[in-house]
Short mmCIF file of C-alpha atoms and ligand atoms in Angstrom, two decimals:
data_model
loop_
_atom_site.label_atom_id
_atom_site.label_comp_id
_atom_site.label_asym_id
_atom_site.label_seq_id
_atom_site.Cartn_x
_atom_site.Cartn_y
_atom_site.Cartn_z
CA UNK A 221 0.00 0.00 0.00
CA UNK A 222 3.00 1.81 0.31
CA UNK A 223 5.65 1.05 -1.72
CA UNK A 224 8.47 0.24 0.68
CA UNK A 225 8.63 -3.09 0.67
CA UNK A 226 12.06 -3.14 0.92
CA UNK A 227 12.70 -6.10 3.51
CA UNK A 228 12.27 -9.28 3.67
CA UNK A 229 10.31 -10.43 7.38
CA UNK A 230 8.39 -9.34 9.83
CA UNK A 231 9.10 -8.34 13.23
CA UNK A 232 6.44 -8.80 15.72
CA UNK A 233 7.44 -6.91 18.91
CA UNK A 234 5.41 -8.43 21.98
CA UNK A 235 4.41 -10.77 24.56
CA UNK A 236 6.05 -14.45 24.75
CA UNK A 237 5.37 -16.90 27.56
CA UNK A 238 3.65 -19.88 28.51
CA UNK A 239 -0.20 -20.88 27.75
CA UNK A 240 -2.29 -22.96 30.21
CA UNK A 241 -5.68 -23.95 28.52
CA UNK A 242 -8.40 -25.28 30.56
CA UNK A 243 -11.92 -26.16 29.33
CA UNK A 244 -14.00 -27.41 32.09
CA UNK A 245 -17.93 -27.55 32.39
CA UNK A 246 -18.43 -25.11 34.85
CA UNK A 247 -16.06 -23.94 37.15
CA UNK A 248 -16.12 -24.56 40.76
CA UNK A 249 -17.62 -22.53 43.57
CA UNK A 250 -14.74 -21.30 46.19
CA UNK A 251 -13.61 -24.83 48.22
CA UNK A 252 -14.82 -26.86 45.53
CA UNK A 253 -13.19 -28.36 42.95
CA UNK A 254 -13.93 -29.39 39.30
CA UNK A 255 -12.86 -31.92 36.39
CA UNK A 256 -10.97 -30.47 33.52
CA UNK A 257 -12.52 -31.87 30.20
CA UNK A 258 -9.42 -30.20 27.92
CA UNK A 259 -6.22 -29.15 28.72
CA UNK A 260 -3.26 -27.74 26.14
CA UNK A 261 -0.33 -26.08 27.69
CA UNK A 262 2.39 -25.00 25.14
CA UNK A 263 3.99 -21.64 23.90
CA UNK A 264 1.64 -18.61 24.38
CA UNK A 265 1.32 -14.77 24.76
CA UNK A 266 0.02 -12.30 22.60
CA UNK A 267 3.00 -12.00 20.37
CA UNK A 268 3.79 -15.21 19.90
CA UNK A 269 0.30 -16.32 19.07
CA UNK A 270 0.83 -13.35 16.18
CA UNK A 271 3.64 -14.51 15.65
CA UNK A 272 2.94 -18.52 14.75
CA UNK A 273 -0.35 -16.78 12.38
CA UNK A 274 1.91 -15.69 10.09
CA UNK A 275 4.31 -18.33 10.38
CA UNK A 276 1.88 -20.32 9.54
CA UNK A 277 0.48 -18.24 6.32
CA UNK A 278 3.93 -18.24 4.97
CA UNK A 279 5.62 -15.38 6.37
CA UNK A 280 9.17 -15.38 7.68
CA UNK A 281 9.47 -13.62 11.18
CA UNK A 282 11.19 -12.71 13.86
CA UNK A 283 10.08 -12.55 17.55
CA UNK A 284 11.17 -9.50 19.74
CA UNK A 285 9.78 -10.57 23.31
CA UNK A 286 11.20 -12.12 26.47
CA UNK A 287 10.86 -15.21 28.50
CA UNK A 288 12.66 -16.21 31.59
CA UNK A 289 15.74 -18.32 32.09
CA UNK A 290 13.58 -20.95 33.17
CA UNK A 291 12.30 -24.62 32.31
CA UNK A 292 9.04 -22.98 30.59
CA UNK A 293 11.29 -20.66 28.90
CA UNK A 294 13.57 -23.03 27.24
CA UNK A 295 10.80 -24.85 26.02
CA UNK A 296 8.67 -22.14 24.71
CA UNK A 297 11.63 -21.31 22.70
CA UNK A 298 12.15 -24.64 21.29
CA UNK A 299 8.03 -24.29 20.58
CA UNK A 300 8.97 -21.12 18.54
CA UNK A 301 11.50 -22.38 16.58
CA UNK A 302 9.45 -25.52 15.39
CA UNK A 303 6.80 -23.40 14.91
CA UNK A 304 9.34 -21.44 12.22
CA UNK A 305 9.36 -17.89 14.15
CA UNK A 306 13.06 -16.89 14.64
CA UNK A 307 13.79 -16.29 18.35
CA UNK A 308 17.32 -14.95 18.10
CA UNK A 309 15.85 -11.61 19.64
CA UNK A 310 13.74 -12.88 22.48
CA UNK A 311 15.37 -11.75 25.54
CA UNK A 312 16.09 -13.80 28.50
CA UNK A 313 15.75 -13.24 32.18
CA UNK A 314 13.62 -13.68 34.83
CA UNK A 315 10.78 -16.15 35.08
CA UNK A 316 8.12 -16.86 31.82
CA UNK A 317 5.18 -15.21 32.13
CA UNK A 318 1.98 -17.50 32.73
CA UNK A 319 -1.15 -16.84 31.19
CA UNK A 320 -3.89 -19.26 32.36
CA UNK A 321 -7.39 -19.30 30.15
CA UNK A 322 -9.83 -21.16 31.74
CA UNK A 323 -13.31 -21.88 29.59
CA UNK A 324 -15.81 -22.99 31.32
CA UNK A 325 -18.71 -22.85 28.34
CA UNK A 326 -18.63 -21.65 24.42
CA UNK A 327 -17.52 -18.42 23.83
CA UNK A 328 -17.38 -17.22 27.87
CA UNK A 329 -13.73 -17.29 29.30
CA UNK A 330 -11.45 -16.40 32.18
CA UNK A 331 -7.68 -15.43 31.82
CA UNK A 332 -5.10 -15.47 35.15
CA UNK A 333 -2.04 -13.60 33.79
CA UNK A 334 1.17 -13.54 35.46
CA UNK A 335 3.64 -11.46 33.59
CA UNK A 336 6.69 -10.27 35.90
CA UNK A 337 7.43 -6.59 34.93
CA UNK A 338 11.28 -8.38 33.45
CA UNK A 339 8.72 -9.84 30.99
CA UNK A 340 8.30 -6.52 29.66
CA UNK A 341 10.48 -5.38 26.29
CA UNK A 342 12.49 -3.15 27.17
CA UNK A 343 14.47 -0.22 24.58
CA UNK A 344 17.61 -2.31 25.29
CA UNK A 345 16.27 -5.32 23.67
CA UNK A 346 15.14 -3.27 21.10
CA UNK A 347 19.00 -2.98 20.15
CA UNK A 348 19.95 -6.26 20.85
CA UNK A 349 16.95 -6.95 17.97
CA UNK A 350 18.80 -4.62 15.42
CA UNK A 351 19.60 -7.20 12.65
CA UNK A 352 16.18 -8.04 12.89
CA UNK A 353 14.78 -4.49 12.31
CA UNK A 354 17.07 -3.90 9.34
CA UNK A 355 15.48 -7.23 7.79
CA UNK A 356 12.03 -6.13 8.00
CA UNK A 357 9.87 -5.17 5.68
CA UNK A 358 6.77 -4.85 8.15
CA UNK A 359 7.44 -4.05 12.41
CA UNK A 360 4.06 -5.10 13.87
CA UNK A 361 3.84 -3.65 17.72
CA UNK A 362 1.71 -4.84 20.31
CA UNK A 363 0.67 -1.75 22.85
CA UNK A 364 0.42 -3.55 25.98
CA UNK A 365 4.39 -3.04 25.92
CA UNK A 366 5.98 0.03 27.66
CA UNK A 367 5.26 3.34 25.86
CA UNK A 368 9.18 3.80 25.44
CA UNK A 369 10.20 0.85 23.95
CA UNK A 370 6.90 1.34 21.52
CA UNK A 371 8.28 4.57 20.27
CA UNK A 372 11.53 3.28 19.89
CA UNK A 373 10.67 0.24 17.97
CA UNK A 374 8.40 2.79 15.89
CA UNK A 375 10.83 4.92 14.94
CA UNK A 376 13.41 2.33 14.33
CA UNK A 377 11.11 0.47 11.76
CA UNK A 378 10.34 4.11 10.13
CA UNK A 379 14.17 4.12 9.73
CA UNK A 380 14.38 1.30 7.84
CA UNK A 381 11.62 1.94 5.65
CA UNK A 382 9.44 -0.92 7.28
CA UNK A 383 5.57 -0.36 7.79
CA UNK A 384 4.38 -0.09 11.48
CA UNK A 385 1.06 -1.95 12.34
CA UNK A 386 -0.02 -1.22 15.51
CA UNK A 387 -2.80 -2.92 17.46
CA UNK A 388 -4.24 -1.86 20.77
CA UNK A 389 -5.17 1.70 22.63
CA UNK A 390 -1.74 3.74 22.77
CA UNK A 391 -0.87 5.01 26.23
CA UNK A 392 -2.22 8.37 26.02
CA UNK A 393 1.70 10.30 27.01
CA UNK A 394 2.93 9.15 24.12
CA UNK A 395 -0.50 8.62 21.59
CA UNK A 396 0.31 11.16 19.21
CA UNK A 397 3.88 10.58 18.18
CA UNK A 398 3.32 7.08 18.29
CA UNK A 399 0.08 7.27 15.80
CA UNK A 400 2.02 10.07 13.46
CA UNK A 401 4.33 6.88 13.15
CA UNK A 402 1.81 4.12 12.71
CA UNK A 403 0.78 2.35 9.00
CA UNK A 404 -1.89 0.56 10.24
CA UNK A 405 -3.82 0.79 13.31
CA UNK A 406 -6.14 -2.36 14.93
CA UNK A 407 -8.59 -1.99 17.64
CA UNK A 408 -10.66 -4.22 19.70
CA UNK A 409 -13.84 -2.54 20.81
CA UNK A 410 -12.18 -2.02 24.61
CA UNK A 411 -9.63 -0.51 23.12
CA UNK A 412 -11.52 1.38 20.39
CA UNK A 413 -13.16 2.88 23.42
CA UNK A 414 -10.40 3.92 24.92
CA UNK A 415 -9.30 5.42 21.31
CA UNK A 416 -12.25 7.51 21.32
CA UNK A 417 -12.99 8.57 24.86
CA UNK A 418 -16.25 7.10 24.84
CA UNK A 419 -18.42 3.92 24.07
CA UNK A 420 -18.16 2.97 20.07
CA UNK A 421 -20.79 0.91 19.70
CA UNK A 422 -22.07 1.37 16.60
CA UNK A 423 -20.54 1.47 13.15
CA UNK A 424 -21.31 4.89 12.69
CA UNK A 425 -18.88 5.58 15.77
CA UNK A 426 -16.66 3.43 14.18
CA UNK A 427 -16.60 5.17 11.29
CA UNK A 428 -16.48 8.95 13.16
CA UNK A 429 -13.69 7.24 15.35
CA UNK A 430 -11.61 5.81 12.18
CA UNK A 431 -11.86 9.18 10.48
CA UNK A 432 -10.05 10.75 12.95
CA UNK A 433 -7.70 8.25 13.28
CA UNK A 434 -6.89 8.70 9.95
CA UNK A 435 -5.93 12.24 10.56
CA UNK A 436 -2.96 11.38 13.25
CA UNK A 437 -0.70 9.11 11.04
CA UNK A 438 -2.28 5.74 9.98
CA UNK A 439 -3.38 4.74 6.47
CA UNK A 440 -5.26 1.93 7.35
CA UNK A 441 -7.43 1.78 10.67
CA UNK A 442 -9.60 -1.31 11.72
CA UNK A 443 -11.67 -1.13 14.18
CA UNK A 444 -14.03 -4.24 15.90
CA UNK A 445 -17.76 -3.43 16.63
CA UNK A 446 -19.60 -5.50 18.68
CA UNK A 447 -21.80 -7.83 17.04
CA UNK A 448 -21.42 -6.68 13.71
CA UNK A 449 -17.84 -6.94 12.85
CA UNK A 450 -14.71 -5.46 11.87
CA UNK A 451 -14.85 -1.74 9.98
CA UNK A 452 -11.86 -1.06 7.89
CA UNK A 453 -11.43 2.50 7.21
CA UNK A 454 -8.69 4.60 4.95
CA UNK A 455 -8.57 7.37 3.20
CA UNK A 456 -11.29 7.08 0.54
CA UNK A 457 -12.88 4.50 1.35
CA UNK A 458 -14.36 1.79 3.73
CA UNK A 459 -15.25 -1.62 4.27
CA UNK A 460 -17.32 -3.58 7.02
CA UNK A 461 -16.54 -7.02 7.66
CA UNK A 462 -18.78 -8.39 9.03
CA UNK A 463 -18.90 -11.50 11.78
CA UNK A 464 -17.91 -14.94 10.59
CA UNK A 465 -20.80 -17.20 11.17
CA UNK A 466 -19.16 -19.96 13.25
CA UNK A 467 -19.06 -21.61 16.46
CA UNK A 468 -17.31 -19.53 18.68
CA UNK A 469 -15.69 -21.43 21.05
CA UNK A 470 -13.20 -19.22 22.85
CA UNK A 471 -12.30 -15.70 21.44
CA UNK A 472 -9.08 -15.39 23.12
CA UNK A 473 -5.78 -15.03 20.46
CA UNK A 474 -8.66 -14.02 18.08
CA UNK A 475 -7.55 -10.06 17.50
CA UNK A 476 -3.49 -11.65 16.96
CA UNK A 477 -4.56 -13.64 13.88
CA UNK A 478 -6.78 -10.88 12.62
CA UNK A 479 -3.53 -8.76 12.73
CA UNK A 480 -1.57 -11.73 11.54
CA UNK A 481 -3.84 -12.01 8.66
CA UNK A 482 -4.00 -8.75 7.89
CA UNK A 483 0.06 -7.74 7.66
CA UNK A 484 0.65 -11.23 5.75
CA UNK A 485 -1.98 -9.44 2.62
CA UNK A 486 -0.88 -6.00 3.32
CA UNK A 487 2.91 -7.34 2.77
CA UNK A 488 1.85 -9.10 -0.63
CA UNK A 489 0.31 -5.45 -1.61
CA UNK A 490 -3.40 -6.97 -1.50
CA UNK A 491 -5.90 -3.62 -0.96
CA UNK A 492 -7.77 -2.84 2.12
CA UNK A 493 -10.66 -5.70 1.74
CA UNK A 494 -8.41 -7.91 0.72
CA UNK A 495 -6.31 -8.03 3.63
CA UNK A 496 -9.44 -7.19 5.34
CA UNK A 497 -10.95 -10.47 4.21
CA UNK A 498 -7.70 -12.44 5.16
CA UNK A 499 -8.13 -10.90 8.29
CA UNK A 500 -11.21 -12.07 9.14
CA UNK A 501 -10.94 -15.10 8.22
CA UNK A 502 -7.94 -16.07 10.32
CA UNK A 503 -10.15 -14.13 13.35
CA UNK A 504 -13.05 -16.56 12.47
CA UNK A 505 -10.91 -19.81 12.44
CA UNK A 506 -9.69 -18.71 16.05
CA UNK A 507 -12.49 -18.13 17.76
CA UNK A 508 -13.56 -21.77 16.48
CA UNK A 509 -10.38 -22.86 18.46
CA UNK A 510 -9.77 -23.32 21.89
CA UNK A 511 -6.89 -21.01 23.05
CA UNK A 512 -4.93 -18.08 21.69
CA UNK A 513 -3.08 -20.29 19.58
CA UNK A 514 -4.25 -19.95 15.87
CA UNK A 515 -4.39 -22.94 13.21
CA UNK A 516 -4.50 -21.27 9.95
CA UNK A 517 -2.93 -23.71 7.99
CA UNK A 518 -5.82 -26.11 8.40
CA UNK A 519 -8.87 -23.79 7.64
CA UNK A 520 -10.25 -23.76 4.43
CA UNK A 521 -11.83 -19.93 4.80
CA UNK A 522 -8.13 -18.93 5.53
CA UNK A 523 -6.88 -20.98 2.56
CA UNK A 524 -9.57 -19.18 0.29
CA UNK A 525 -9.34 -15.42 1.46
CA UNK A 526 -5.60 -16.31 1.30
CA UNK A 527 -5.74 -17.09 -2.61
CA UNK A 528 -7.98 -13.96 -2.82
CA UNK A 529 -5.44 -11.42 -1.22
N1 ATP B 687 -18.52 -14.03 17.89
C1 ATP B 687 -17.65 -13.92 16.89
N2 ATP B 687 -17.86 -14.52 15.71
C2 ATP B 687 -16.97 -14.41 14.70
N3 ATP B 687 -15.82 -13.67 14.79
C3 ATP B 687 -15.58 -13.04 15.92
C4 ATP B 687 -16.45 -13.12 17.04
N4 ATP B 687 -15.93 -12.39 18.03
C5 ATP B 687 -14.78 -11.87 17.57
N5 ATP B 687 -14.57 -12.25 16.30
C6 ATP B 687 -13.45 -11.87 15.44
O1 ATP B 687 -12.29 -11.90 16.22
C7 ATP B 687 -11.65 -10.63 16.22
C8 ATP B 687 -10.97 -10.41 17.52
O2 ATP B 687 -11.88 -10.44 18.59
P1 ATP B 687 -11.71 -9.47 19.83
O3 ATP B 687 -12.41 -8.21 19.54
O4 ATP B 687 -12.07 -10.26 21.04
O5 ATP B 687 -10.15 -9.16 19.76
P2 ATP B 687 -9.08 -8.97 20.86
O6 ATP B 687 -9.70 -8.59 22.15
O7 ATP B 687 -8.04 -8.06 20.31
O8 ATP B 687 -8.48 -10.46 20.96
P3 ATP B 687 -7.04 -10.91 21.52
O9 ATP B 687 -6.35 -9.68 22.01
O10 ATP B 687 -7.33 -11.94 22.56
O11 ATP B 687 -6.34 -11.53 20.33
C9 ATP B 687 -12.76 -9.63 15.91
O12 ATP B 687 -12.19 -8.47 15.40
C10 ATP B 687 -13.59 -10.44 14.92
O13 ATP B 687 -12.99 -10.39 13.63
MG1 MG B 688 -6.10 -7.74 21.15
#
């Protein structure tokens, strides 16, 4: 979309740790206890699940995260690399983070998180990551990190040329330099929320909210409205996407493999619904799925949209 496709990866700059997946029916009342009817514990966090979406729709990438220096750490790593993502510049030091999702009927979740504050990326691993950064052709941040080491890792990627896909609610000290620096900007409706200052509800706030995104840096803004879909908005034009009509069995990791599937088109130079369509796709197999971790390569929507983009 922009001509600068002058890399040849992406760098997804975010959480890594370890996933603990329970489904159980029902979850006990304090002092009781209940079966577990599923269980899948394996490499997790928001960046990794990213991360393995596009690894798994054929793009090469690079993880900038950390885990600890711990058991769970070593093998999330190994995860990684059989999963294809490049871990050279995942940090380690501490202990992993933890992120418990517990499911105790369709759709309705819990998550437990424990990520020690060493989990966090810091602007130092941001330079241990430079041969990644000078690789990459797309530098996809997630804004749960620390505001500094998002500007950082913004302006590093603008550097090189890379796009910067953004997804989350800025912190609002640093929201303006860091959207004048943003490509592409995702939002789930929390976040759009906190975007906008006030409930967007509707896809006409959507819309109003998107606009005005538009105006502080990105080119591409998509924003999630509840129960109808996902609106894509850019500069003269817009697109609703609406809902995939399937099962939803836990919608956790779901917003990762829209972004994944939306920077794997963008990267191919597919046009707004395009990527917008890959995008949903890979949000609709997830949600089928139980746990952040997407499947792509087995879902025949994501094979189609794919061929479309
Ligand atoms: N009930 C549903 N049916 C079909 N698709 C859904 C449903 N709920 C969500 N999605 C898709 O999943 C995407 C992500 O959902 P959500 O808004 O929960 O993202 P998120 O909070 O960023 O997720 P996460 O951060 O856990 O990856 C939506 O943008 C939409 O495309
Ligand atoms: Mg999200």
């Amino acid at each position: 979309m922009d001509g600068r496709e002058r890399g040849s990866c992406v760098v997804v700059v975010g959480q890594v740790g370890r996933d603990l997946v329970l489904r159980a029916d029902g979850l006990p009342e304090a002092g009781g206890s209940a079966g577990v009817g599923e269980r899948w514990e394996g490499l997790g966090g928001k960046g990794a699940n990213q991360a393995v979406g596009l690894a798994q729709l054929g793009v090469p990438v690079h993880l900038v995260g950390v885990v600890g220096e711990d058991d769970a750490g070593a093998a999330v790593l190994r995860q990684a690399g059989r999963d294809g993502i490049g871990t050279a510049s995942v940090a380690r030091r501490g202990r992993t983070a933890l992120l418990v999702d517990l499911v105790d009927a369709p759709g309705s979740r819990r998550l437990l998180e424990d990520v020690p504050p060493e989990g966090l990326v810091t602007v130092a691993d941001l330079e241990r990551a430079r041969p990644a950064f000078a690789d990459a052709d797309t530098v996809s941040l997630q804004l749960q990190q620390p505001p500094a080491t998002l500007l950082a890792a913004a302006r590093r990627a603008r550097q090189h040329g890379a796009r910067v896909v953004a997804d989350g609610a800025p912190d609002p000290a640093v929201r303006d330099e860091l959207l004048s620096l943003v490509d592409v900007l995702r939002a789930d409706a929390t976040e759009a929320e906190l975007l906008a200052d006030r409930p967007v509800g509707s896809v006409r706030d959507a819309r109003a909210l998107g606009r005005r995104l538009l105006g502080a840096g990105p080119a591409l803004v998509a924003l999630a409205v509840p129960g109808a879909g996902d609106l894509l908005v850019w500069p003269d034009g817009e697109h609703l996407l609406p809902l995939a009509d399937v099962p939803v069995t836990d919608p956790t990791g779901a917003g990762d493999a829209f972004v994944a599937g939306l920077v794997a088109a963008l990267r191919r130079r597919a046009d707004p619904v395009s990527a917008g369509r890959l995008a949903a796709a890979a949000a609709g197999a997830t949600v089928q799925r139980l746990g952040g971790r997407p499947d792509l390569s087995g879902s025949a929507a994501v094979a189609s949209a794919a061929a479309g983009s």
